[in-house]
XYZ file of C-alpha atoms in Angstrom:
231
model
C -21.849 67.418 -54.058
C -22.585 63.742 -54.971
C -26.233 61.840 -54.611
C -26.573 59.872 -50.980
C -25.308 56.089 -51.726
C -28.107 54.015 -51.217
C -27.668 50.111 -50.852
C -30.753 47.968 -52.009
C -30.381 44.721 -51.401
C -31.545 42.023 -53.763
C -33.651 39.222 -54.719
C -31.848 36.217 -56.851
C -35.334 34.543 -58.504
C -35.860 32.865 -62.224
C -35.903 35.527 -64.644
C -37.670 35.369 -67.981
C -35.625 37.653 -71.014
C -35.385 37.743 -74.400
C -34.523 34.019 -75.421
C -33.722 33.187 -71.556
C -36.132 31.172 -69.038
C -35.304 30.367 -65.737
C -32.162 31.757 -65.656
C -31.276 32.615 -62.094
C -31.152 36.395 -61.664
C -30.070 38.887 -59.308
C -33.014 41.709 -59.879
C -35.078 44.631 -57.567
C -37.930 45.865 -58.973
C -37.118 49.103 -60.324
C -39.886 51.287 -57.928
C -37.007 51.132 -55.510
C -34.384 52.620 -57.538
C -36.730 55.084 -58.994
C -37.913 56.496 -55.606
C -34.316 56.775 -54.582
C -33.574 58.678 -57.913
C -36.399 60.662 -57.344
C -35.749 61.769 -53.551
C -32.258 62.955 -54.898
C -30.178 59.444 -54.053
C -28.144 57.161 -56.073
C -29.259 53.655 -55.813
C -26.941 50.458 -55.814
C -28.198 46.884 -56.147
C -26.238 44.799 -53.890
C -27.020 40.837 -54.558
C -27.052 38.356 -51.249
C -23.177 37.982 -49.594
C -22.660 37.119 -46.451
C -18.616 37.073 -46.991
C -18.604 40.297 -44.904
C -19.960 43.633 -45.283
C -17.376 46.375 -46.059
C -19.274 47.573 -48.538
C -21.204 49.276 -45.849
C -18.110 51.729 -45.957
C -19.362 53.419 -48.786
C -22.832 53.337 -48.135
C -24.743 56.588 -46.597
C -28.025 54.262 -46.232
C -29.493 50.781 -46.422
C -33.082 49.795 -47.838
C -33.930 46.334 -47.196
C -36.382 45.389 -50.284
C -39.775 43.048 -49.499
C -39.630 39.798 -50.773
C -39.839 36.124 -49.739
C -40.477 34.949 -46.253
C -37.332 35.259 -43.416
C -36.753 31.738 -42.212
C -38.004 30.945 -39.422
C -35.023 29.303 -37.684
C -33.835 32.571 -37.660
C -36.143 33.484 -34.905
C -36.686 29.719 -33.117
C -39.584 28.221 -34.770
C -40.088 25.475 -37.253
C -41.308 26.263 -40.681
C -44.924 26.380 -41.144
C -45.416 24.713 -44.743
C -46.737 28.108 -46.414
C -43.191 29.717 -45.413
C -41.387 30.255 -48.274
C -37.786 31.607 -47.658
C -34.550 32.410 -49.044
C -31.804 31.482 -46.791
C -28.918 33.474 -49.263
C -30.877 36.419 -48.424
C -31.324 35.923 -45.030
C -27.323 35.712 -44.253
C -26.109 38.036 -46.469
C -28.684 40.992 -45.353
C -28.717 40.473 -41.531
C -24.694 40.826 -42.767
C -24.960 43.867 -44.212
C -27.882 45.027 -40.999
C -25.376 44.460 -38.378
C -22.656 46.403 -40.202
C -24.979 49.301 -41.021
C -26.420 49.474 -37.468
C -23.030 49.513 -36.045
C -21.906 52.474 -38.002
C -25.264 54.234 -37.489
C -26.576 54.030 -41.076
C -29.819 55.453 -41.900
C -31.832 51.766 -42.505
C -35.154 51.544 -43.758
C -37.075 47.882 -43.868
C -39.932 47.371 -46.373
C -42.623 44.570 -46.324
C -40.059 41.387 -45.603
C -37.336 43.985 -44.753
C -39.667 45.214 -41.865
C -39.902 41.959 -40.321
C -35.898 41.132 -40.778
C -35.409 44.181 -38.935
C -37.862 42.637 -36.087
C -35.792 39.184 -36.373
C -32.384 40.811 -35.976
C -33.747 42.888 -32.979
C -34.507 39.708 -31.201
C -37.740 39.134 -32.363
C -40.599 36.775 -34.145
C -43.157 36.522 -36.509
C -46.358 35.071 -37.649
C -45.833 33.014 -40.443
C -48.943 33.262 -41.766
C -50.763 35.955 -40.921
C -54.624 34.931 -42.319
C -54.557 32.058 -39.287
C -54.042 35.012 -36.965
C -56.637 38.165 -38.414
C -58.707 35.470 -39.721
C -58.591 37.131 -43.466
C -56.968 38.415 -46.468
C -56.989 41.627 -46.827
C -53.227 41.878 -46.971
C -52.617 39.983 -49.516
C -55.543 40.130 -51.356
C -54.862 37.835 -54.438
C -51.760 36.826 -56.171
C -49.958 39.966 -57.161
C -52.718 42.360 -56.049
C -52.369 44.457 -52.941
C -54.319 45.412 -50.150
C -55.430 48.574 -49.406
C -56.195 49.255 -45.567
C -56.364 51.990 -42.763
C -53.421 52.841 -40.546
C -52.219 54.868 -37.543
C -49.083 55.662 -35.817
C -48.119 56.359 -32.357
C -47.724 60.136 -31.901
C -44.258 62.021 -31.592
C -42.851 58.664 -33.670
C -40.109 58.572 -36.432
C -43.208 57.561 -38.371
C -45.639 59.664 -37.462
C -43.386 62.558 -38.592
C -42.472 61.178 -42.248
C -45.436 60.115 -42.953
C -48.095 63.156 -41.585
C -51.906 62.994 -42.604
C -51.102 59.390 -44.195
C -54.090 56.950 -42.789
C -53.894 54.055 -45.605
C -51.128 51.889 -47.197
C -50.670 49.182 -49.838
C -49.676 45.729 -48.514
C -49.021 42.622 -50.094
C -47.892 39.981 -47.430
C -48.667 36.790 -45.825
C -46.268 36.933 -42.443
C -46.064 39.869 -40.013
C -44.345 40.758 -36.750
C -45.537 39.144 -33.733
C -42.787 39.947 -31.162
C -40.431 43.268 -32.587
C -37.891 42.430 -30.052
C -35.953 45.654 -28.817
C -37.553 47.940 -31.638
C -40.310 50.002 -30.791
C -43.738 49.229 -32.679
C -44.965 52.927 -33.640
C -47.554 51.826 -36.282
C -50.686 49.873 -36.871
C -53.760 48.299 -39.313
C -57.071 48.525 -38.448
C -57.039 44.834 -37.527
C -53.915 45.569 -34.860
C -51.248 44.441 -37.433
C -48.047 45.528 -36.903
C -47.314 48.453 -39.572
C -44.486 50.326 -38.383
C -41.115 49.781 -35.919
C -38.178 51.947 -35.329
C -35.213 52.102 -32.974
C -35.754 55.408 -31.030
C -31.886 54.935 -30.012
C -30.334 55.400 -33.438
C -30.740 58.467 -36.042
C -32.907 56.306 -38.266
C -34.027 53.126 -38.243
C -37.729 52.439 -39.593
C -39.335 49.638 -40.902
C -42.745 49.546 -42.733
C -44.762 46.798 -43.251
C -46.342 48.286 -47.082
C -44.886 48.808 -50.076
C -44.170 52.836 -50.249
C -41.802 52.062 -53.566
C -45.573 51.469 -55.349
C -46.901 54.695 -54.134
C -47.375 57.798 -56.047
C -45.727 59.781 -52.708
C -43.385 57.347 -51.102
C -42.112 59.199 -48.077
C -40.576 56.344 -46.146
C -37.591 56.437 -49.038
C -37.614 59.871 -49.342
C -36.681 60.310 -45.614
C -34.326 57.581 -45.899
C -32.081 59.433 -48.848
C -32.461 62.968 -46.616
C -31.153 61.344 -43.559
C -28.304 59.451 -45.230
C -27.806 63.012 -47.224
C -27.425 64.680 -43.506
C -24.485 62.336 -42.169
C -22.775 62.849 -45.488
């Protein structure tokens, strides 16, 4: 029997390589594919395209990767001037989100893909979350992350893959502030949004940390053994 299909979509950043600089890249840090390989999936790097989104045909699940900020005329609100976004990214993922919802994919958001889950459900965000908590401890320093408590609501899609977990890894600057018609099942010490999921479909979770960086990263895990079930 053949590995889940796993989509990860990507980032397109300047790339340093061998004699290159600056060169334009289509890339995913490589803790995503690895904790798909690990959990038993087969990971695919699909770059931003917002032509259409058949290849959501051959897909068994969808991980939105973190990344920069979603652009905030996406959810109806000017850009604050420490927003920094990626509008290829934007279209072609919330593409490739409506496809996968429609056919009942198994999606999982992480970090940024958390809080594009939130937009395309209708909702909004804080674009920069320090002016809200008044710190910050999620984002720590440049390229460190934040280590800090969290709970989920009982009975929850999240509560269940992640059991006896009570602190995550976080490195971001925006957060949800409204999670539109998704269900917020998860939470920092400081009332941060951590977790949302659409009770109405198989799976659908977002989470606001980076599991790809953890030793036991559950959140893909359960992504590759749903989209394994529906195969």
């Amino acid at each position: 029997m053949r590995r889940p299909l796993i989509g990860i979509s990507a980032y397109v950043e300047p790339a340093d390589w061998a004699a290159w600089r600056g060169v334009r890249a289509v890339l995913v840090p490589e803790a995503y594919s690895r904790a798909v390989a690990a959990a038993g999936g087969r990971a695919v790097v699909l770059p931003p395209d917002d032509v259409d989104a058949d290849v959501v045909a051959v897909l068994d699940g969808l991980l939105l990767a973190g990344g920069a900020d979603v652009g905030p005329g996406r959810y109806g609100q000017p850009p604050d001037p420490r927003t920094e976004d990626r509008p290829d990214r934007d279209a072609g993922e919330l593409t490739l989100l409506g496809a996968a919802l429609a056919a009942e994919l198994p999606v999982l958001g992480v970090c940024r893909g958390m809080q594009l889950l939130a937009v395309a459900y209708g909702g909004a965000l804080h674009q920069h979350l320090p002016d809200v908590v008044g710190h910050e401890a999620h984002r720590p320093a440049p390229g460190v992350y934040g280590a800090h408590a969290v709970r989920f609501a009982p009975g929850s899609l999240a509560a269940s893959v992640l059991p006896g977990v009570d602190q995550v890894n976080s490195y971001h600057h925006q957060a949800v502030a409204d999670s539109g018609r998704l269900t917020v099942t998860g939470w920092a010490g400081d009332g941060v949004v951590e977790a949302v999921e659409d009770p109405a479909l198989p799976f659908v979770l977002g989470v606001q940390w980076h599991p790809e960086n953890e030793s036991d990263p559950r959140p893909i895990t359960a992504l590759v053994r749903a989209a394994g079930r529906r195969m």
